[in-house]
Amino acid sequence: MPVTAYAHTNIALVKYWGKRDDGGRGLNLPAVGSLSLTLDRFGTETTVELAPGHASDALTLDGTSRSGAELGRVTSFLDLVRQAAGKSDRVHVSSRNDVPTAAGLASSASGFCALAFAASRAFGLTLDERALSILARRGSGSAARSVFGGFVQLHLGTREDGEDCFAEQVPAALEARLVVVRCATGPKEVSSTFGMGHAQRTSPYFPAWVATHPADLVDAHAALAHGDLAKLGEVMEHSTLKMHATTFAARPPFFYWTPTTLAALAAVREVRARGTGAWATMDAGPHVKVLCAPADAAVVAASLAAVPGVLGVDVAAAGPGARIVRSGA
Ligand code: PMV
């Protein structure tokens, strides 16, 4: 029986960047905790169907059959689910990213979260949210957060087996919007996995990133608890700029930003100088996401849409956690 799951994407306000040594066990443990907002826009719908008798898994992504490294990463993840379920069946995975065409916003967060949910159910496992978050994390660190809606923390944890490294929803005394500003088309040049590993190995700023990160999480939590959007925005910008600083100082260096990214950042500063609260964050790509109050979203979106080079803007609010859409034919 096919099982279909949907997961929304999430954007980190306090970033995850870098991994903890797990002795080569493939647990995918982060070097730092993180705090995100699950969006009500954008996500991935994934259907998993057991294919008994087949020799290998099959993957269709956005209507195209995939092989090579893409299929390999999915098969490695499915092996974890097979192991947990005590089964060996191969499966067919069909996945559709619900993002503007070629926007390069498709994130591994919603993808691996939807895959974890659909595959675990297809193999007969009923995982609670925590177990699902731990499983999704093994596919992609950010995927652990998409299990939950709203503001979400991924705990760093201390255990060697990673069982205390899971996400949880964080209650918040504020509402916010994220204006997603598309600054380029096409796939990004440096994957987040490679980028964070390279920065961790070669950037002298990486130790400072890890050392100063816990204070950012404390500040962000306090801002959420007190409904202080300006404080949240300020610490969010601080976190993303420190993350990107590690890439500038890596050897060789690398940059996720394009001239349009910088123009969008300048526009955010101008909006703020005019008295409207707006703060920017960027991930492992050129796009800019702008945090603001719900009442300011239209003004912020219009200002960013007018920046030369910007391809489009979308206003996102807090969205729900992942869900099973269909189970059975
Ligand atoms: O989940 P990954 O392996 O794609 O890494 C995500 C890294 C960032 O998007 C840059 C930050 C984050 O916390 O989502």
CSV table of C-alpha atoms and ligand atoms in Angstrom, one decimal:
chain,number,residue,atom,x,y,z
A,1,MET,CA,0.0,0.0,0.0
A,2,PRO,CA,1.5,3.4,-0.9
A,3,VAL,CA,1.9,6.0,1.8
A,4,THR,CA,2.1,9.7,1.1
A,5,ALA,CA,3.4,12.3,3.5
A,6,TYR,CA,3.8,16.0,3.2
A,7,ALA,CA,6.3,18.2,5.0
A,8,HIS,CA,6.7,21.9,4.9
A,9,THR,CA,10.1,23.5,4.6
A,10,ASN,CA,11.6,25.4,7.5
A,11,ILE,CA,14.1,28.3,7.7
A,12,ALA,CA,16.6,28.5,10.5
A,13,LEU,CA,16.6,31.7,12.5
A,14,VAL,CA,19.6,30.5,14.5
A,15,LYS,CA,21.5,28.3,12.1
A,16,TYR,CA,22.8,24.7,12.2
A,17,TRP,CA,26.2,24.7,10.5
A,18,GLY,CA,28.8,22.0,11.1
A,19,LYS,CA,28.8,18.5,12.5
A,20,ARG,CA,29.8,16.8,15.8
A,21,ASP,CA,32.3,13.9,15.5
A,22,ASP,CA,30.3,10.6,15.7
A,23,GLY,CA,33.2,8.3,15.1
A,24,GLY,CA,32.0,7.6,11.6
A,25,ARG,CA,28.6,6.1,12.7
A,26,GLY,CA,26.6,8.2,10.2
A,27,LEU,CA,24.4,9.7,13.0
A,28,ASN,CA,24.6,13.2,11.4
A,29,LEU,CA,24.9,15.0,14.7
A,30,PRO,CA,25.1,18.8,14.5
A,31,ALA,CA,28.0,20.8,16.1
A,32,VAL,CA,25.4,23.3,17.3
A,33,GLY,CA,21.7,23.4,18.1
A,34,SER,CA,19.3,25.5,16.0
A,35,LEU,CA,16.0,27.3,16.0
A,36,SER,CA,13.7,27.6,13.0
A,37,LEU,CA,10.3,28.6,11.7
A,38,THR,CA,8.3,26.0,9.7
A,39,LEU,CA,6.6,27.8,6.8
A,40,ASP,CA,3.1,27.5,5.5
A,41,ARG,CA,4.5,27.8,2.0
A,42,PHE,CA,6.7,25.4,0.1
A,43,GLY,CA,7.3,21.7,1.0
A,44,THR,CA,7.6,18.2,-0.3
A,45,GLU,CA,5.0,15.5,-1.0
A,46,THR,CA,6.5,12.1,-1.0
A,47,THR,CA,4.9,8.7,-1.8
A,48,VAL,CA,6.6,5.5,-0.8
A,49,GLU,CA,5.4,2.1,-2.0
A,50,LEU,CA,7.1,-1.3,-1.2
A,51,ALA,CA,8.4,-3.1,-4.3
A,52,PRO,CA,8.9,-6.7,-3.1
A,53,GLY,CA,11.1,-8.6,-5.4
A,54,HIS,CA,12.8,-5.6,-6.9
A,55,ALA,CA,16.6,-5.5,-6.7
A,56,SER,CA,17.0,-1.8,-6.0
A,57,ASP,CA,15.0,1.3,-4.9
A,58,ALA,CA,13.6,3.6,-7.5
A,59,LEU,CA,13.4,7.4,-7.1
A,60,THR,CA,11.3,9.9,-9.1
A,61,LEU,CA,11.8,13.5,-8.2
A,62,ASP,CA,9.6,16.2,-9.8
A,63,GLY,CA,8.5,13.8,-12.5
A,64,THR,CA,12.0,12.7,-13.5
A,65,SER,CA,13.6,9.3,-12.6
A,66,ARG,CA,16.8,9.8,-10.7
A,67,SER,CA,19.9,7.6,-10.3
A,68,GLY,CA,23.5,8.1,-9.1
A,69,ALA,CA,24.3,10.2,-6.0
A,70,GLU,CA,20.7,11.3,-5.6
A,71,LEU,CA,19.3,7.8,-5.5
A,72,GLY,CA,22.3,6.6,-3.4
A,73,ARG,CA,21.6,9.1,-0.7
A,74,VAL,CA,17.9,8.1,-0.6
A,75,THR,CA,18.8,4.4,-0.6
A,76,SER,CA,21.2,4.9,2.3
A,77,PHE,CA,18.5,6.6,4.3
A,78,LEU,CA,15.9,3.9,3.4
A,79,ASP,CA,18.4,1.3,4.7
A,80,LEU,CA,18.0,2.9,8.1
A,81,VAL,CA,14.2,2.5,7.9
A,82,ARG,CA,14.6,-1.1,6.7
A,83,GLN,CA,16.9,-1.9,9.5
A,84,ALA,CA,14.5,-0.4,12.1
A,85,ALA,CA,11.6,-2.3,10.6
A,86,GLY,CA,13.6,-5.6,10.2
A,87,LYS,CA,12.6,-5.7,6.5
A,88,SER,CA,14.6,-5.8,3.3
A,89,ASP,CA,12.0,-4.8,0.6
A,90,ARG,CA,13.1,-2.2,-1.9
A,91,VAL,CA,10.7,0.7,-2.5
A,92,HIS,CA,9.5,3.1,-5.1
A,93,VAL,CA,9.8,6.7,-3.9
A,94,SER,CA,8.0,9.5,-5.8
A,95,SER,CA,8.6,13.0,-4.6
A,96,ARG,CA,7.3,16.4,-5.6
A,97,ASN,CA,8.8,19.7,-4.4
A,98,ASP,CA,6.2,22.4,-4.0
A,99,VAL,CA,8.3,25.4,-4.7
A,100,PRO,CA,8.5,28.0,-7.6
A,101,THR,CA,10.0,26.3,-10.6
A,102,ALA,CA,13.8,26.4,-10.7
A,103,ALA,CA,13.9,28.7,-7.7
A,104,GLY,CA,16.6,26.6,-6.0
A,105,LEU,CA,14.6,26.8,-2.8
A,106,ALA,CA,13.9,23.1,-2.6
A,107,SER,CA,15.4,22.1,0.6
A,108,SER,CA,16.5,18.8,2.0
A,109,ALA,CA,14.5,19.7,5.1
A,110,SER,CA,11.1,19.0,3.7
A,111,GLY,CA,12.4,16.3,1.5
A,112,PHE,CA,14.0,14.1,4.1
A,113,CYS,CA,11.2,14.8,6.6
A,114,ALA,CA,8.5,13.7,4.2
A,115,LEU,CA,10.6,10.6,3.2
A,116,ALA,CA,11.1,9.7,6.8
A,117,PHE,CA,7.4,9.9,7.6
A,118,ALA,CA,6.2,8.1,4.4
A,119,ALA,CA,8.9,5.4,4.5
A,120,SER,CA,8.6,4.6,8.2
A,121,ARG,CA,4.8,4.1,7.7
A,122,ALA,CA,5.2,2.1,4.5
A,123,PHE,CA,7.4,-0.3,6.4
A,124,GLY,CA,4.8,-0.6,9.2
A,125,LEU,CA,6.6,1.6,11.8
A,126,THR,CA,4.5,4.1,13.8
A,127,LEU,CA,7.0,6.5,15.2
A,128,ASP,CA,6.2,9.2,17.6
A,129,GLU,CA,7.2,12.8,16.7
A,130,ARG,CA,10.5,12.6,18.6
A,131,ALA,CA,11.5,9.3,17.0
A,132,LEU,CA,10.5,10.7,13.6
A,133,SER,CA,12.6,13.8,14.2
A,134,ILE,CA,15.6,11.6,15.1
A,135,LEU,CA,15.1,9.5,12.0
A,136,ALA,CA,14.7,12.6,9.7
A,137,ARG,CA,17.9,14.1,11.2
A,138,ARG,CA,19.9,11.2,9.8
A,139,GLY,CA,18.9,12.2,6.3
A,140,SER,CA,19.5,15.9,6.8
A,141,GLY,CA,19.9,18.0,10.0
A,142,SER,CA,17.3,20.6,9.1
A,143,ALA,CA,14.8,17.8,8.3
A,144,ALA,CA,14.5,17.0,12.0
A,145,ARG,CA,12.8,20.4,12.5
A,146,SER,CA,10.2,20.0,9.7
A,147,VAL,CA,8.4,17.3,11.8
A,148,PHE,CA,6.9,20.2,13.9
A,149,GLY,CA,5.0,23.4,13.0
A,150,GLY,CA,5.7,27.0,14.1
A,151,PHE,CA,9.0,27.8,15.9
A,152,VAL,CA,11.1,24.7,16.5
A,153,GLN,CA,14.3,24.0,18.3
A,154,LEU,CA,16.7,21.2,17.3
A,155,HIS,CA,18.4,20.2,20.6
A,156,LEU,CA,22.2,19.8,20.3
A,157,GLY,CA,22.2,16.8,22.8
A,158,THR,CA,25.2,15.3,24.4
A,159,ARG,CA,24.6,11.5,24.0
A,160,GLU,CA,27.0,9.6,21.7
A,161,ASP,CA,24.0,7.7,20.2
A,162,GLY,CA,22.2,10.9,19.2
A,163,GLU,CA,19.0,9.9,21.0
A,164,ASP,CA,18.8,13.3,22.7
A,165,CYS,CA,19.3,15.2,19.4
A,166,PHE,CA,15.8,15.8,18.3
A,167,ALA,CA,13.5,18.8,17.5
A,168,GLU,CA,10.6,20.2,19.6
A,169,GLN,CA,8.2,23.0,19.1
A,170,VAL,CA,8.9,26.2,21.0
A,171,PRO,CA,6.0,28.2,22.3
A,172,ALA,CA,6.2,31.8,21.2
A,173,ALA,CA,4.6,35.1,22.2
A,174,LEU,CA,4.8,36.6,18.8
A,175,GLU,CA,3.6,36.1,15.2
A,176,ALA,CA,6.0,36.8,12.3
A,177,ARG,CA,6.2,36.5,8.6
A,178,LEU,CA,9.1,35.5,6.4
A,179,VAL,CA,9.3,37.2,3.1
A,180,VAL,CA,11.2,34.8,0.8
A,181,VAL,CA,13.2,36.7,-1.8
A,182,ARG,CA,14.3,34.7,-4.8
A,183,CYS,CA,17.7,36.0,-6.0
A,184,ALA,CA,18.8,33.4,-8.6
A,185,THR,CA,17.6,30.4,-10.6
A,186,GLY,CA,19.3,27.0,-10.8
A,187,PRO,CA,20.9,24.7,-8.3
A,188,LYS,CA,23.4,26.1,-5.8
A,189,GLU,CA,27.0,25.5,-6.5
A,190,VAL,CA,28.1,24.3,-3.0
A,191,SER,CA,25.9,22.0,-1.1
A,192,SER,CA,25.2,22.6,2.5
A,193,THR,CA,26.8,19.3,3.4
A,194,PHE,CA,30.1,20.1,1.6
A,195,GLY,CA,30.1,23.7,2.6
A,196,MET,CA,29.7,23.1,6.3
A,197,GLY,CA,32.3,20.3,6.2
A,198,HIS,CA,34.8,22.4,4.3
A,199,ALA,CA,34.3,25.5,6.6
A,200,GLN,CA,34.6,23.3,9.7
A,201,ARG,CA,37.9,21.8,8.4
A,202,THR,CA,39.6,24.9,7.1
A,203,SER,CA,38.0,28.1,8.5
A,204,PRO,CA,39.7,29.8,11.5
A,205,TYR,CA,36.3,31.3,12.2
A,206,PHE,CA,34.6,28.0,12.7
A,207,PRO,CA,35.7,27.6,16.4
A,208,ALA,CA,34.4,31.1,17.1
A,209,TRP,CA,31.1,30.1,15.4
A,210,VAL,CA,30.6,27.2,17.8
A,211,ALA,CA,31.8,29.1,20.8
A,212,THR,CA,29.4,32.0,20.4
A,213,HIS,CA,26.4,30.0,19.2
A,214,PRO,CA,24.8,29.0,22.5
A,215,ALA,CA,24.4,32.7,23.5
A,216,ASP,CA,22.4,33.3,20.3
A,217,LEU,CA,20.0,30.5,21.1
A,218,VAL,CA,19.5,31.8,24.6
A,219,ASP,CA,18.8,35.3,23.2
A,220,ALA,CA,16.4,34.0,20.5
A,221,HIS,CA,14.5,31.9,23.1
A,222,ALA,CA,14.2,35.0,25.3
A,223,ALA,CA,13.0,37.0,22.4
A,224,LEU,CA,10.3,34.4,21.5
A,225,ALA,CA,9.2,34.2,25.1
A,226,HIS,CA,8.9,38.0,25.5
A,227,GLY,CA,7.4,38.6,22.0
A,228,ASP,CA,10.4,40.7,21.1
A,229,LEU,CA,10.5,40.6,17.3
A,230,ALA,CA,13.3,43.2,17.1
A,231,LYS,CA,15.5,41.2,19.4
A,232,LEU,CA,14.7,38.0,17.4
A,233,GLY,CA,15.6,39.7,14.1
A,234,GLU,CA,18.8,41.1,15.5
A,235,VAL,CA,20.1,37.8,16.7
A,236,MET,CA,18.9,36.1,13.5
A,237,GLU,CA,21.0,38.4,11.4
A,238,HIS,CA,24.0,37.9,13.7
A,239,SER,CA,23.7,34.1,13.4
A,240,THR,CA,23.5,34.1,9.6
A,241,LEU,CA,26.3,36.6,9.1
A,242,LYS,CA,28.6,34.5,11.4
A,243,MET,CA,27.7,31.4,9.5
A,244,HIS,CA,28.6,33.0,6.1
A,245,ALA,CA,31.7,34.5,7.6
A,246,THR,CA,33.0,31.0,8.1
A,247,THR,CA,32.8,30.5,4.3
A,248,PHE,CA,34.7,33.7,3.5
A,249,ALA,CA,37.6,32.6,5.7
A,250,ALA,CA,37.6,29.0,4.5
A,251,ARG,CA,40.5,27.7,2.3
A,252,PRO,CA,39.7,28.0,-0.5
A,253,PRO,CA,37.0,30.4,0.3
A,254,PHE,CA,33.4,30.1,-1.1
A,255,PHE,CA,30.4,32.4,-1.2
A,256,TYR,CA,26.7,31.7,-1.4
A,257,TRP,CA,25.9,35.3,-2.2
A,258,THR,CA,25.3,36.9,-5.6
A,259,PRO,CA,25.2,40.7,-6.4
A,260,THR,CA,21.4,40.3,-6.1
A,261,THR,CA,21.8,38.9,-2.6
A,262,LEU,CA,23.8,42.0,-1.6
A,263,ALA,CA,21.3,44.3,-3.2
A,264,ALA,CA,18.4,42.6,-1.3
A,265,LEU,CA,20.4,43.0,2.0
A,266,ALA,CA,20.9,46.7,1.3
A,267,ALA,CA,17.1,47.0,0.7
A,268,VAL,CA,16.4,45.3,4.0
A,269,ARG,CA,18.7,47.9,5.7
A,270,GLU,CA,16.9,50.7,3.9
A,271,VAL,CA,13.4,49.4,5.0
A,272,ARG,CA,14.7,49.3,8.5
A,273,ALA,CA,16.2,52.8,8.3
A,274,ARG,CA,12.7,54.0,7.3
A,275,GLY,CA,11.3,52.7,10.5
A,276,THR,CA,9.9,49.3,9.5
A,277,GLY,CA,11.2,46.3,11.4
A,278,ALA,CA,12.8,43.9,8.9
A,279,TRP,CA,15.8,41.5,9.3
A,280,ALA,CA,17.5,39.1,6.8
A,281,THR,CA,18.7,35.6,6.9
A,282,MET,CA,20.4,33.4,4.2
A,283,ASP,CA,21.1,29.7,4.0
A,284,ALA,CA,23.4,27.7,1.8
A,285,GLY,CA,22.3,29.6,-1.3
A,286,PRO,CA,21.8,33.1,-2.7
A,287,HIS,CA,18.2,33.7,-1.5
A,288,VAL,CA,17.3,36.1,1.2
A,289,LYS,CA,14.5,35.6,3.7
A,290,VAL,CA,13.2,38.6,5.6
A,291,LEU,CA,11.6,38.4,9.0
A,292,CYS,CA,9.0,41.0,9.8
A,293,ALA,CA,5.7,41.6,11.6
A,294,PRO,CA,2.5,40.4,9.9
A,295,ALA,CA,1.3,44.0,9.4
A,296,ASP,CA,4.6,45.0,7.7
A,297,ALA,CA,4.8,42.0,5.3
A,298,ALA,CA,3.2,43.8,2.3
A,299,VAL,CA,5.5,46.8,2.6
A,300,VAL,CA,8.6,44.6,3.0
A,301,ALA,CA,7.6,42.4,0.1
A,302,ALA,CA,7.0,45.4,-2.2
A,303,SER,CA,10.4,46.9,-1.3
A,304,LEU,CA,12.2,43.7,-1.9
A,305,ALA,CA,10.3,42.9,-5.2
A,306,ALA,CA,11.5,46.3,-6.5
A,307,VAL,CA,15.2,45.4,-6.1
A,308,PRO,CA,16.9,44.9,-9.5
A,309,GLY,CA,17.7,41.2,-10.1
A,310,VAL,CA,15.1,39.9,-7.6
A,311,LEU,CA,13.0,37.2,-9.4
A,312,GLY,CA,10.1,37.2,-7.0
A,313,VAL,CA,8.9,37.4,-3.4
A,314,ASP,CA,6.6,35.1,-1.4
A,315,VAL,CA,5.2,35.9,2.0
A,316,ALA,CA,5.2,32.9,4.3
A,317,ALA,CA,3.6,32.6,7.8
A,318,ALA,CA,4.1,29.9,10.4
A,319,GLY,CA,3.0,26.5,9.0
A,320,PRO,CA,2.1,23.2,10.5
A,321,GLY,CA,4.2,20.1,11.1
A,322,ALA,CA,4.5,17.1,8.7
A,323,ARG,CA,1.5,14.9,8.1
A,324,ILE,CA,0.4,11.7,6.4
A,325,VAL,CA,-1.7,12.7,3.4
A,326,ARG,CA,-2.8,9.3,2.2
A,327,SER,CA,-2.2,5.7,3.4
A,328,GLY,CA,-3.4,2.9,1.1
A,329,ALA,CA,-4.4,2.9,-2.5
B,1,PMV,O1,20.0,20.1,6.6
B,1,PMV,P1,21.2,20.5,5.8
B,1,PMV,O2,22.2,19.4,5.8
B,1,PMV,O3,20.7,20.8,4.4
B,1,PMV,O4,21.9,21.8,6.3
B,1,PMV,C1,21.1,23.0,6.5
B,1,PMV,C2,22.1,24.1,6.7
B,1,PMV,C3,21.5,25.5,6.7
B,1,PMV,O5,20.3,25.6,5.9
B,1,PMV,C4,22.5,26.5,6.1
B,1,PMV,C5,21.1,26.0,8.1
B,1,PMV,C6,19.9,25.4,8.8
B,1,PMV,O6,20.0,25.3,10.0
B,1,PMV,O7,18.9,25.0,8.1
